Short mmCIF file of N, CA and C in Angstrom, two decimals:
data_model
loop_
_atom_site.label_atom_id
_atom_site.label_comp_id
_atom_site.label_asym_id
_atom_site.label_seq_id
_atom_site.Cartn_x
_atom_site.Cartn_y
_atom_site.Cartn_z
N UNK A 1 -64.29 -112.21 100.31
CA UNK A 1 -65.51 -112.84 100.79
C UNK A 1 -66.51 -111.76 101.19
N UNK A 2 -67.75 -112.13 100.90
CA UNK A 2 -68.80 -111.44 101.25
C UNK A 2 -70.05 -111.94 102.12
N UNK A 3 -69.70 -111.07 103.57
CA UNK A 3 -70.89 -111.35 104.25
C UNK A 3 -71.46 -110.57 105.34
N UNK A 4 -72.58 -110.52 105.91
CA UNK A 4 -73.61 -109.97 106.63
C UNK A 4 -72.53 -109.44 108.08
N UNK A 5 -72.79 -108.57 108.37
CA UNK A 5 -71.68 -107.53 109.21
C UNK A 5 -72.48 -108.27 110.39
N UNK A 6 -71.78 -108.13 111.55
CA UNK A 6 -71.90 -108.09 113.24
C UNK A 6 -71.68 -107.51 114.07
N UNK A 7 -72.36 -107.18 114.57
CA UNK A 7 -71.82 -106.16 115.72
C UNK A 7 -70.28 -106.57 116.29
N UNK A 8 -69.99 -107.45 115.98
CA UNK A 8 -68.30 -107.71 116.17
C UNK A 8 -67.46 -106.59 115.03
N UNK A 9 -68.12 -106.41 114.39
CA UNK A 9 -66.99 -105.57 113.03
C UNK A 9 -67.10 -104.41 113.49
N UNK A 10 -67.87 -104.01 114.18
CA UNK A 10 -67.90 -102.19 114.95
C UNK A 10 -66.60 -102.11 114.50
N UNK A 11 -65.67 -102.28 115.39
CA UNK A 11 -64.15 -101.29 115.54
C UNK A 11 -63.50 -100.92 114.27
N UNK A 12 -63.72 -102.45 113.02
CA UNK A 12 -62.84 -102.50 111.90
C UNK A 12 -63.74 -101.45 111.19
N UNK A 13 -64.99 -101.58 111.20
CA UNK A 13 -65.63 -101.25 110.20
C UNK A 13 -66.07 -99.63 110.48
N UNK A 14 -65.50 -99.15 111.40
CA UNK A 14 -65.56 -97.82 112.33
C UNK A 14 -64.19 -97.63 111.89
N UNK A 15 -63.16 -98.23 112.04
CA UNK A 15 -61.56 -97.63 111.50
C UNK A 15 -62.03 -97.04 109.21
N UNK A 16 -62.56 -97.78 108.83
CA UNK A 16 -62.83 -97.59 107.69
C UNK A 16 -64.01 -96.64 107.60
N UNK A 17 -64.91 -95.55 108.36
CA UNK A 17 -65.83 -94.92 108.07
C UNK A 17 -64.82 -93.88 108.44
N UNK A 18 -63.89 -94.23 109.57
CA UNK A 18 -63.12 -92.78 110.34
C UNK A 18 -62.06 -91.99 109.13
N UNK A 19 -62.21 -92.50 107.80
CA UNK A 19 -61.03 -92.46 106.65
C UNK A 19 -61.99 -91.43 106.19
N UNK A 20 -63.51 -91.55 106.36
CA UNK A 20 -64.20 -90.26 105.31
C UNK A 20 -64.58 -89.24 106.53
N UNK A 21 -64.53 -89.29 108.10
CA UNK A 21 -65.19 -88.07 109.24
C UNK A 21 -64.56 -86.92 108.83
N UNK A 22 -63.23 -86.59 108.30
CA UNK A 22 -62.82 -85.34 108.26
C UNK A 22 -63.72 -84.95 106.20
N UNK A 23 -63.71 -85.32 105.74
CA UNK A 23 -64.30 -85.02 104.19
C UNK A 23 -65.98 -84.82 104.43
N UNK A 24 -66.25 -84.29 103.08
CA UNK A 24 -67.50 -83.66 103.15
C UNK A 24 -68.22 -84.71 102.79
N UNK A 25 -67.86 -86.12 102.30
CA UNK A 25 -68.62 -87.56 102.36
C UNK A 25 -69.63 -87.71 102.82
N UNK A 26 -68.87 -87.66 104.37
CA UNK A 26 -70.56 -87.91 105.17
C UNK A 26 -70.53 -86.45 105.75
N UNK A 27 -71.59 -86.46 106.36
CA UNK A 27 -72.31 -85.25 106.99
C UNK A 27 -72.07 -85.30 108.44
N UNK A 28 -71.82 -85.99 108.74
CA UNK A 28 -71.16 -86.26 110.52
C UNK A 28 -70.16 -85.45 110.37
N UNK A 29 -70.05 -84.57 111.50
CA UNK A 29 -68.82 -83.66 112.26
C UNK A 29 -67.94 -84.91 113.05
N UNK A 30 -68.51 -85.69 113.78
CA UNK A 30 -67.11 -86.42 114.74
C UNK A 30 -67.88 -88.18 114.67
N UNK A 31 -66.38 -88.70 114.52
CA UNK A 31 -66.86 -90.04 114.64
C UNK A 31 -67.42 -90.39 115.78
N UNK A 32 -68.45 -91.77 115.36
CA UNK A 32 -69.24 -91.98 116.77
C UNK A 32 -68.54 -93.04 117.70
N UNK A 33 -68.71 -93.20 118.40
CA UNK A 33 -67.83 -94.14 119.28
C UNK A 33 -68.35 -95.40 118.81
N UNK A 34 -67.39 -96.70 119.37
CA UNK A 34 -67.73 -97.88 119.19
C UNK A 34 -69.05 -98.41 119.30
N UNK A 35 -69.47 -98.38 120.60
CA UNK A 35 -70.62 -98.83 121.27
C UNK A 35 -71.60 -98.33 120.49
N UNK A 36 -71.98 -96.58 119.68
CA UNK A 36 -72.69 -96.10 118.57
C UNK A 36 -72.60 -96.63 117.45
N UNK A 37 -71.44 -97.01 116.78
CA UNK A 37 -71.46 -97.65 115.41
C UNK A 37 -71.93 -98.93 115.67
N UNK A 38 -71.50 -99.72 117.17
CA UNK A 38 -72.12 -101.18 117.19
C UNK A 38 -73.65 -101.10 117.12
N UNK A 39 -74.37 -100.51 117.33
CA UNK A 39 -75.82 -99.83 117.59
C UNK A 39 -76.35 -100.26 116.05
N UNK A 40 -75.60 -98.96 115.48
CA UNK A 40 -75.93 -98.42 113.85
C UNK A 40 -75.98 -99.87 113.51
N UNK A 41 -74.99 -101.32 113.42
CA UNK A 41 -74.98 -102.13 112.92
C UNK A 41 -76.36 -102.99 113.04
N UNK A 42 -76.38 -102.99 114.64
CA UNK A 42 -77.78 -103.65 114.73
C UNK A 42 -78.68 -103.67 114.60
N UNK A 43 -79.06 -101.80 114.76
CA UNK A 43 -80.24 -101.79 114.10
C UNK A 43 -80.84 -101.66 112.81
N UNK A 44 -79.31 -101.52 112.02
CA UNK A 44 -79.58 -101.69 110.67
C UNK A 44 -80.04 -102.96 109.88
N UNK A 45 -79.04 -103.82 110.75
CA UNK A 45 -79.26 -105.17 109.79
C UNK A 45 -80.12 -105.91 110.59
N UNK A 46 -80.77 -105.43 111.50
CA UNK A 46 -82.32 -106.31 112.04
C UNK A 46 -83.24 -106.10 111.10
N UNK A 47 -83.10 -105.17 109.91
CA UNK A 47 -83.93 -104.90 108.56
C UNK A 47 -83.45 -104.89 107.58
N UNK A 48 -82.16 -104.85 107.04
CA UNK A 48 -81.91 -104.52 106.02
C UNK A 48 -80.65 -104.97 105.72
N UNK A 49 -79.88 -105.40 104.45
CA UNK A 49 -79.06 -105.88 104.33
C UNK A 49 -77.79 -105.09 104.98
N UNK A 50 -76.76 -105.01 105.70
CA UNK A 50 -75.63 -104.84 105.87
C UNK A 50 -74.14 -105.50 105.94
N UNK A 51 -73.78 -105.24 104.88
CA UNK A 51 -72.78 -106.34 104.17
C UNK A 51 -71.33 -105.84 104.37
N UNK A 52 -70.33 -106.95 104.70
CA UNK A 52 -69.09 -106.28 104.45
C UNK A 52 -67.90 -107.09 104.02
N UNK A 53 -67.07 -106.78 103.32
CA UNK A 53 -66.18 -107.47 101.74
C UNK A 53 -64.76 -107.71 103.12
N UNK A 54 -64.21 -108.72 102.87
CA UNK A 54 -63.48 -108.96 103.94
C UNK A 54 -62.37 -109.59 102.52
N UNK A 55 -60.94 -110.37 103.27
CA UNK A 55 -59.78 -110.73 101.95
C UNK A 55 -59.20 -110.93 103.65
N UNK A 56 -58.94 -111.88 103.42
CA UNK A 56 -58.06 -112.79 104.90
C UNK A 56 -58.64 -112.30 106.04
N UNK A 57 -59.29 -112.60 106.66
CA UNK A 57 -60.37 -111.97 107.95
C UNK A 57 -60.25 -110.16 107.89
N UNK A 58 -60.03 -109.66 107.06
CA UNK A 58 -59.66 -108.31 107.29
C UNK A 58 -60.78 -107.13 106.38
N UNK A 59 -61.74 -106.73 107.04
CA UNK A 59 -62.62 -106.31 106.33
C UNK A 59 -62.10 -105.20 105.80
N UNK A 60 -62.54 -105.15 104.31
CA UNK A 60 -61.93 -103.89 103.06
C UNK A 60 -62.84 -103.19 103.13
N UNK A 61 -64.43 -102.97 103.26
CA UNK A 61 -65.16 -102.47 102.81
C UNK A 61 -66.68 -102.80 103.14
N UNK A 62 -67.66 -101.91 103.48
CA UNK A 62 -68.75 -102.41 103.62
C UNK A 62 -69.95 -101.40 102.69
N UNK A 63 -71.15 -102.30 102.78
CA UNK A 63 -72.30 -101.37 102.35
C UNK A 63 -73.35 -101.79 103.10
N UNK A 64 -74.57 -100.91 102.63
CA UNK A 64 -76.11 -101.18 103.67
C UNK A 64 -76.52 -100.68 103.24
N UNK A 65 -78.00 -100.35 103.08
CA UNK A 65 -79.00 -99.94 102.83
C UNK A 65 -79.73 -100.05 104.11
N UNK A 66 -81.04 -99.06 104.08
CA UNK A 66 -81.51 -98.28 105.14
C UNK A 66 -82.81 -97.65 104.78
N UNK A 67 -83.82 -97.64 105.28
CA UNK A 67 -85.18 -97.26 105.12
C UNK A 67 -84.63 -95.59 104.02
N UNK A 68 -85.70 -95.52 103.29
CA UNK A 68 -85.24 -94.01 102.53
C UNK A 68 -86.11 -92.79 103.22
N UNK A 69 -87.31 -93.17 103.81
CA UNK A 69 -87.90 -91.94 104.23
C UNK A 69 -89.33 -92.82 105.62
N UNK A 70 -89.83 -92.36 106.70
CA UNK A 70 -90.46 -92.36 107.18
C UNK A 70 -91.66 -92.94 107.25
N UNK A 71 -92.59 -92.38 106.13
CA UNK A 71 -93.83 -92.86 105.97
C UNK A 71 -94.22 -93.52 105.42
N UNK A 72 -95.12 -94.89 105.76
CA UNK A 72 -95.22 -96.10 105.07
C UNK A 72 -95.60 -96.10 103.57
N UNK A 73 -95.50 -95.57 102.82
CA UNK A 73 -95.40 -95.73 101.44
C UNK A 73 -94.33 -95.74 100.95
N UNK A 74 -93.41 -95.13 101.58
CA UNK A 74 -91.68 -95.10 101.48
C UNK A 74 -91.22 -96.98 101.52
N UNK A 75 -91.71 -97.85 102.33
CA UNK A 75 -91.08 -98.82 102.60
C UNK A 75 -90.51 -99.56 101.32
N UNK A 76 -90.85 -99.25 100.05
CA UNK A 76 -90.31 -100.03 99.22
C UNK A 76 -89.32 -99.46 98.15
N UNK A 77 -88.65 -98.41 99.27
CA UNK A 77 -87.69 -97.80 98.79
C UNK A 77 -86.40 -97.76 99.44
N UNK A 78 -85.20 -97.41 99.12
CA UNK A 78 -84.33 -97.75 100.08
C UNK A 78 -82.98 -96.81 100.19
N UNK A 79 -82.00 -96.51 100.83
CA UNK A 79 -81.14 -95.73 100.50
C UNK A 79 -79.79 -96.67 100.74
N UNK A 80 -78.98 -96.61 99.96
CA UNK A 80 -77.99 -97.29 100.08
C UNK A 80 -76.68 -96.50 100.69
N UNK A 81 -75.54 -97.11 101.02
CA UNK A 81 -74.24 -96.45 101.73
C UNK A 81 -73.19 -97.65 101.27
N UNK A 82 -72.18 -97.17 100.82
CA UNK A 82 -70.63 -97.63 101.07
C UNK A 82 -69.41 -96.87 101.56
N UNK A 83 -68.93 -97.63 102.00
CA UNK A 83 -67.45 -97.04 102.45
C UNK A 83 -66.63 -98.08 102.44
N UNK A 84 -65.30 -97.94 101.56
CA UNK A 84 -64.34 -98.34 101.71
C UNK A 84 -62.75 -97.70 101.85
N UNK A 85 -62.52 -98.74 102.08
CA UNK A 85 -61.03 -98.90 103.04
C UNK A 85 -60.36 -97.89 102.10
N UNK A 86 -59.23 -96.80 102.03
CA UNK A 86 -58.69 -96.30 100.98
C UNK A 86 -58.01 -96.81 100.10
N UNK A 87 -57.10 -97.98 100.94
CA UNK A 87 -56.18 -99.05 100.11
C UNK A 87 -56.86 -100.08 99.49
N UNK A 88 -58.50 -100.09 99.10
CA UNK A 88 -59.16 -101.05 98.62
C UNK A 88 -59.96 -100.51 97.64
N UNK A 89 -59.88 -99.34 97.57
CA UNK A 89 -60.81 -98.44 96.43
C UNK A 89 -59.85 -98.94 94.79
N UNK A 90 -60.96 -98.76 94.04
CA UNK A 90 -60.54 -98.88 92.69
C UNK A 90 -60.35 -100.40 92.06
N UNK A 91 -60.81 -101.44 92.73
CA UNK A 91 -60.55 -102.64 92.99
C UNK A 91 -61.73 -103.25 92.52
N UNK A 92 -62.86 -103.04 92.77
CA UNK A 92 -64.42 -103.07 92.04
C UNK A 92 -65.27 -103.63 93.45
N UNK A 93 -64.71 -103.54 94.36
CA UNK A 93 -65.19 -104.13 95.90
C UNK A 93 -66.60 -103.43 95.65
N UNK A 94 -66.34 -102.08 95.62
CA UNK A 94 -67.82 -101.24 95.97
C UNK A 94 -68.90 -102.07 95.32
N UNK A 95 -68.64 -102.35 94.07
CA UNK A 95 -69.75 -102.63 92.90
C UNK A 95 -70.17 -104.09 93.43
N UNK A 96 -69.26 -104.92 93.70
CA UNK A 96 -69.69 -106.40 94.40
C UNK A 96 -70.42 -106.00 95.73
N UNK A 97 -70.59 -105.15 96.41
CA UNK A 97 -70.97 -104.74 97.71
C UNK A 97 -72.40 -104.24 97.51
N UNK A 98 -72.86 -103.12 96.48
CA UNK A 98 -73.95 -102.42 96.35
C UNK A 98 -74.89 -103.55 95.53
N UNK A 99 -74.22 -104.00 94.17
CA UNK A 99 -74.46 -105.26 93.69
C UNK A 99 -75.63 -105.82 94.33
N UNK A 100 -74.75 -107.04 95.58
CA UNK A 100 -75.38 -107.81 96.53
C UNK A 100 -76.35 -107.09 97.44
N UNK A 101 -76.14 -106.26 97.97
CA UNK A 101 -77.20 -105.50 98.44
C UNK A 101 -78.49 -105.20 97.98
N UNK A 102 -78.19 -104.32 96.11
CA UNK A 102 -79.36 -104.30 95.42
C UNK A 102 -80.11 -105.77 95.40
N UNK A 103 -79.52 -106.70 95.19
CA UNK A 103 -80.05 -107.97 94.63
C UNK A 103 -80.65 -108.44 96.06
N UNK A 104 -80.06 -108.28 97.36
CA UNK A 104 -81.33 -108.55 98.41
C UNK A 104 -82.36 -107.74 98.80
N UNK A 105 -82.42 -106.18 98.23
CA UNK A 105 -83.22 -105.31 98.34
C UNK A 105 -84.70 -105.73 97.38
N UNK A 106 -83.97 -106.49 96.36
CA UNK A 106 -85.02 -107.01 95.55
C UNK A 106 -85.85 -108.06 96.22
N UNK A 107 -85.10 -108.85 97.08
CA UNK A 107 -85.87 -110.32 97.41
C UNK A 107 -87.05 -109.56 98.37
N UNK A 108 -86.56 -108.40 99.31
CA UNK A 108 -87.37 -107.72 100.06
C UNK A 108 -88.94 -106.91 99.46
N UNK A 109 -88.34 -106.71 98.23
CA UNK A 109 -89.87 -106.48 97.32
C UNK A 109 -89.65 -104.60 97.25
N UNK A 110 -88.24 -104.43 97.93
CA UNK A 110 -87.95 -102.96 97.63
C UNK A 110 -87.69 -102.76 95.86
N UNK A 111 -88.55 -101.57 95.69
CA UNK A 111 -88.40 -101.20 94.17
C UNK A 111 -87.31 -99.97 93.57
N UNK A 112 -87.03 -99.73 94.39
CA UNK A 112 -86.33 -98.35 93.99
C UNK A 112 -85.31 -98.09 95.33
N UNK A 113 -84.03 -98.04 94.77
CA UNK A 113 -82.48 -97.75 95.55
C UNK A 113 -82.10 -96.45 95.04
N UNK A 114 -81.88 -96.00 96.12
CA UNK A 114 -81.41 -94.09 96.15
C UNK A 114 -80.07 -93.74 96.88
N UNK A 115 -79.21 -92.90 96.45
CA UNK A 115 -77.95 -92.99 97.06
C UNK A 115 -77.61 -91.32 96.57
N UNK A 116 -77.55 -90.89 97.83
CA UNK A 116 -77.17 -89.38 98.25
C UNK A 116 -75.99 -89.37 98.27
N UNK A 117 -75.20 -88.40 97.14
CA UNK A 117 -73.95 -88.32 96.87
C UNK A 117 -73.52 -86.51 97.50
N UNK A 118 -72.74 -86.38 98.11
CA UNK A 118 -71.93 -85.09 98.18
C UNK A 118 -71.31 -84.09 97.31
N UNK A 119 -72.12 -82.92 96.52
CA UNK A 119 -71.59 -82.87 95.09
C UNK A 119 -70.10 -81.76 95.76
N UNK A 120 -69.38 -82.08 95.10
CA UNK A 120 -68.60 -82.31 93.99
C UNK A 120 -68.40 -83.73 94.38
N UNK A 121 -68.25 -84.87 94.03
CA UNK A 121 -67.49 -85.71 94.49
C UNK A 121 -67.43 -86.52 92.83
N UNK A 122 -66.37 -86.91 91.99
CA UNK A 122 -66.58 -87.22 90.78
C UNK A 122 -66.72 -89.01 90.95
N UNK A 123 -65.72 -89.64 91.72
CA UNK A 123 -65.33 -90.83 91.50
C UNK A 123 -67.02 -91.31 91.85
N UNK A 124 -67.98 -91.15 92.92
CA UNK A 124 -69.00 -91.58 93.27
C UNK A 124 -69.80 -91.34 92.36
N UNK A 125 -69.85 -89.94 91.31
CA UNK A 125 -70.89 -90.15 90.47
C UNK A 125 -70.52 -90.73 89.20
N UNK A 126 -69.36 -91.14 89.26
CA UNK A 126 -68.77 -92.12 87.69
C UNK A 126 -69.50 -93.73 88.57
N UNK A 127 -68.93 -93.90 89.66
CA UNK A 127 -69.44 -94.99 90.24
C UNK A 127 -71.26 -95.34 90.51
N UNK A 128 -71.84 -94.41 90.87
CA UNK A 128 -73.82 -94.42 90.52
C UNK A 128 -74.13 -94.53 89.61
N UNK A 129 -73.13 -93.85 88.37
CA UNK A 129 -74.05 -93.57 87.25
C UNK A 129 -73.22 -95.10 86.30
N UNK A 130 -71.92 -95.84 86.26
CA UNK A 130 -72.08 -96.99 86.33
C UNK A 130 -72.75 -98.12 86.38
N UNK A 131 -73.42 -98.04 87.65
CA UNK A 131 -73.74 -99.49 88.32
C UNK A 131 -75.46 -99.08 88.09
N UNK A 132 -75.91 -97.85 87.12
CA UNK A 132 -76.80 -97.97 86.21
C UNK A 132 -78.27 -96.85 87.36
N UNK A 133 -77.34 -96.17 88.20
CA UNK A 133 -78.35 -95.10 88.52
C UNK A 133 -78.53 -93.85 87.79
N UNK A 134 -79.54 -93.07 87.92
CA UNK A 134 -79.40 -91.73 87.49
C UNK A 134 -79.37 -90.97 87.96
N UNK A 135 -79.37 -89.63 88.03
CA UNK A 135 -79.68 -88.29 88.54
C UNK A 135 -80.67 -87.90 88.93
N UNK A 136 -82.25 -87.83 90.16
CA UNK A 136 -82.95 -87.71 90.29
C UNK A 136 -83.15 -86.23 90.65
N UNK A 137 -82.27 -85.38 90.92
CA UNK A 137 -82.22 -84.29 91.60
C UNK A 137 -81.21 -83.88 92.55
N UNK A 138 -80.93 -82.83 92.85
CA UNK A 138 -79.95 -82.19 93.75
C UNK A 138 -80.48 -81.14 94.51
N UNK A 139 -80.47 -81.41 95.72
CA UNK A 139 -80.08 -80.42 96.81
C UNK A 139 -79.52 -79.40 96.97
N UNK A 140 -79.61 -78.14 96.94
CA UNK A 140 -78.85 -77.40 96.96
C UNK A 140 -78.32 -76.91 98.50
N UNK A 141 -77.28 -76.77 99.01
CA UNK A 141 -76.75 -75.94 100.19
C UNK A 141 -77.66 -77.40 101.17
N UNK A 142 -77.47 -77.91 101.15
CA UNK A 142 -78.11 -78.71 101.79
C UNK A 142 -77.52 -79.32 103.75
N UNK A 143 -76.44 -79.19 102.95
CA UNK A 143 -75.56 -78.97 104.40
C UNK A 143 -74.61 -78.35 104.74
N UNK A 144 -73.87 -78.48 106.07
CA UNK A 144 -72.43 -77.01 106.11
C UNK A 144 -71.53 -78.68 106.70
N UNK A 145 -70.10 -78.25 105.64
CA UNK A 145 -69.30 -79.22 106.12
C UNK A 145 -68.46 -78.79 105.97
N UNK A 146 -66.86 -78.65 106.48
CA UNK A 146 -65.62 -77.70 106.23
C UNK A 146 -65.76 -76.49 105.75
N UNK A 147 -66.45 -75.67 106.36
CA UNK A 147 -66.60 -74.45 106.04
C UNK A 147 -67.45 -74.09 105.08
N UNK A 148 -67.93 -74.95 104.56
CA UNK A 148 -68.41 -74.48 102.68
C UNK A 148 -69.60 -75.24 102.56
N UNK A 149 -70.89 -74.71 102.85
CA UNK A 149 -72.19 -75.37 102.16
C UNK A 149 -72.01 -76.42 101.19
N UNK A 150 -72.79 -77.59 101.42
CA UNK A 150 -72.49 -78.33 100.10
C UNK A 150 -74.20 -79.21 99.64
N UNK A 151 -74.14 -79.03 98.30
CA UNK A 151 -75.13 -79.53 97.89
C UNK A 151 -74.99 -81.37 97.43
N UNK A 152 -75.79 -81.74 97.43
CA UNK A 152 -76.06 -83.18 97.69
C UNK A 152 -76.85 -83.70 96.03
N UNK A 153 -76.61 -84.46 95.51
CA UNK A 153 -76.86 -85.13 94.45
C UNK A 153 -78.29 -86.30 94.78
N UNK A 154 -78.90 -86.21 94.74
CA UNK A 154 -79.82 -87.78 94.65
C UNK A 154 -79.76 -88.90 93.36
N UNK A 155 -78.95 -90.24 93.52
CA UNK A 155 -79.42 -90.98 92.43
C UNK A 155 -80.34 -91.84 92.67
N UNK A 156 -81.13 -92.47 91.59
CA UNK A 156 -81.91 -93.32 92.04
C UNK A 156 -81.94 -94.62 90.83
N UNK A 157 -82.29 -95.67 91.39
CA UNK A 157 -82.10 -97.02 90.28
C UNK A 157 -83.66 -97.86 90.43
N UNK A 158 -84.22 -98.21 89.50
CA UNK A 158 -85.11 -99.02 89.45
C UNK A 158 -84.91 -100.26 90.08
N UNK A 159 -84.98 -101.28 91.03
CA UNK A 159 -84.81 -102.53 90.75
C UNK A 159 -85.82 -103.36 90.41
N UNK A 160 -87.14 -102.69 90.37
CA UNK A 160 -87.78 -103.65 89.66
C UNK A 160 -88.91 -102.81 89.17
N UNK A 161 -90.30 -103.12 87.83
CA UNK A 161 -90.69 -102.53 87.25
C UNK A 161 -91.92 -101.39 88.35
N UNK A 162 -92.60 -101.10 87.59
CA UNK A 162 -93.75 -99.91 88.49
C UNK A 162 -95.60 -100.60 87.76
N UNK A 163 -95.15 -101.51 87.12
CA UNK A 163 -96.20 -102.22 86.26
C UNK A 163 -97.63 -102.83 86.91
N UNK A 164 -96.77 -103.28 88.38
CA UNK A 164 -97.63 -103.72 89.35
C UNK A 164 -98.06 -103.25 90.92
N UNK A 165 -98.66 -103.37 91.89
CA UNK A 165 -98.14 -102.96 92.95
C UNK A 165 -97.46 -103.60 93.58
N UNK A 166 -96.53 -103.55 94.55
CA UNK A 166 -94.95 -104.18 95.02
C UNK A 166 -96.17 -105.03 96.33
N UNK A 167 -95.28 -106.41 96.15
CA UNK A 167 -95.44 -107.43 97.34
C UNK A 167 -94.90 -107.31 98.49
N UNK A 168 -95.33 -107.72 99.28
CA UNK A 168 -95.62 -107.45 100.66
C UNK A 168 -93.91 -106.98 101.09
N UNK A 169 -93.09 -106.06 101.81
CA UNK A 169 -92.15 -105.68 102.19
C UNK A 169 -91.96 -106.66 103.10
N UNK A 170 -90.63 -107.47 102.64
CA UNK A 170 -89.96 -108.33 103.94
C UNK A 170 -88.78 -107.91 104.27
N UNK A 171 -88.60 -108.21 105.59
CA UNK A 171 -87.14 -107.56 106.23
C UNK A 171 -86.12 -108.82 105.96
N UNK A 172 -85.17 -108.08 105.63
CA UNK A 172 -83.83 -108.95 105.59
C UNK A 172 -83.59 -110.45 105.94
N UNK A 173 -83.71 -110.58 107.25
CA UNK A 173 -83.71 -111.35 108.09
C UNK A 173 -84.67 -112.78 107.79
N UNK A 174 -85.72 -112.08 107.36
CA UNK A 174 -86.96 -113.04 107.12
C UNK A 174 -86.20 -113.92 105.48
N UNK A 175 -85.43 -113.39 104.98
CA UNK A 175 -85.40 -113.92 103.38
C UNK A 175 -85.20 -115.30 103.87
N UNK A 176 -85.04 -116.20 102.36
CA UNK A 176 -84.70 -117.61 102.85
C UNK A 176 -83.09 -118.05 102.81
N UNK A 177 -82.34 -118.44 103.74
CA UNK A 177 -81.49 -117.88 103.97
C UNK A 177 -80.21 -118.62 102.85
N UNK A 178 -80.70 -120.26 102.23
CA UNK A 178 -80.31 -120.69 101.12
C UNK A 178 -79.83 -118.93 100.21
N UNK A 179 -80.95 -118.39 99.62
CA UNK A 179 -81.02 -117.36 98.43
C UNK A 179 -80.12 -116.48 99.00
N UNK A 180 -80.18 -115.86 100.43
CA UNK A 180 -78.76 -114.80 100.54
C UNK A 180 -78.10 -115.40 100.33
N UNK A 181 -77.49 -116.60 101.11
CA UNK A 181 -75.92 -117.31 100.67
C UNK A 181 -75.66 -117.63 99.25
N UNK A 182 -76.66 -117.32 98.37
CA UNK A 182 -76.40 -117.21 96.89
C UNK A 182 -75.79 -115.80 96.45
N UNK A 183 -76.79 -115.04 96.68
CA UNK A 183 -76.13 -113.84 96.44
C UNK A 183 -75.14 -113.55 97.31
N UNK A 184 -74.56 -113.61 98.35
CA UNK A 184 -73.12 -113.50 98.92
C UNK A 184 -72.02 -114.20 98.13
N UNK A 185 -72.38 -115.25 97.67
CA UNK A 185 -71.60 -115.99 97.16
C UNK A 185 -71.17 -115.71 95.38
N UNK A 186 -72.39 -115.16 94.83
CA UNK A 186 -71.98 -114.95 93.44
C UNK A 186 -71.36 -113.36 93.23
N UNK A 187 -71.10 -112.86 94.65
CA UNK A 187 -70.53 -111.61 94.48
C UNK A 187 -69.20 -112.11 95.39
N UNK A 188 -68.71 -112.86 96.15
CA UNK A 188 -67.46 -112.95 96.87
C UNK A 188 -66.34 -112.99 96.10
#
C-alpha cells in the first residue's frame, strides 16, 4: 500500500534511513534523532509529496520530493529522495514510490524532477536512468564521506513539456484529494 507519511512513521521510517548513515548515500555524518526526522516529515509534506510503501502496517520504503533550489524560479522544479528498507530493495517498490511522486509533482505544475546520486553508486544509476532520467552533470569532490571525497551525479527528468510557461505552483496539500487517492492507488 501506498500512502502520504506522518509524523507517526518518524521512528520506522528513521530505522530505514539509519540502513544508508554509515554509506556515502547520504551526506549526513550521524543520524538525526526522532523528534528531527519527525520535523523533516512535516515540513516536507506541508509542500510536497512524501510517500511511504507499507505491506502489513510495516513500512518498506519511502520517497519525497523537496524544493530543488531557493529562488523563485526554481519552484517548478523539484528534487526527489528514496530509501528503502534493505530486505525490500529489488522488488520494484522504489519505482512505484518515485512513480507516484513524479505523477503528483505533475498535478503541482512542477516541470522538471532532479535526483542527486552519489557516484559510484551503480544500482541508483541503472535505477534513474530506467525510470527515464538522464545525466545532467556531475559534481566533482563535492563532498567528504568515509574518508574519500565523492562526486555526485545530477539526473534530471522532464515531467512535462517547456512549450509553455508552467501554471501556477500548487503545494501538495492543496491538490484535489479524489486525484491523489488515484495516484496512490494505481501505484499500491
Amino acid at each position: 500500500m501506498l500512502r502520504p507519511a506522518v509524523p507517526a512513521d518518524a521512528a520506522a521510517l528513521l530505522a530505514i534511513y539509519g540502513q544508508y548513515i554509515g554509506t556515502s548515500i547520504t551526506f549526513e555524518y550521524t543520524l538525526p534523532s526522532p523528534a528531527e526526522f519527525r520535523g523533516r516529515i512535516e515540513d516536507i509534506s506541508a509542500v510536497y509529496p512524501y510517500l511511504v510503501y507499507e505491506k502489513n502496517g510495516i513500512p518498506l520504503g519511502y520517497a519525497y520530493a523537496h524544493r530543488f533550489a531557493e529562488r523563485a524560479a526554481y519552484q517548478w522544479s523539484a528534487e526527489l529522495s528514496v530509501y528503502l528498507d534493505r530486505d525490500a530493495r529489488g522488488r520494484g517498490i522504489g519505482r512505484k514510490l518515485y512513480a507516484a511522486v513524479m505523477d503528483l509533482l505533475r498535478m503541482q505544475n512542477v516541470r522538471t524532477a532532479y535526483a542527486l546520486v552519489t557516484t559510484p553508486n551503480e544500482p541508483s544509476d541503472r535505477f534513474h536512468l530506467g525510470m527515464g532520467f538522464h545525466v545532467a552533470g556531475v559534481t566533482r569532490n563535492a563532498g567528504f564521506k568515509n574518508g574519500t571525497w565523492r562526486s555526485v551525479t545530477i539526473y534530471e527528468k522532464a515531467l512535462a513539456d517547456y512549450d509553455s510557461p508552467p501554471g501556477p505552483w500548487t503545494g501538495w496539500r492543496a491538490l484535489d484529494p479524489a486525484a491523489v487517492a488515484a495516484v496512490l492507488k494505481t501505484y499500491s
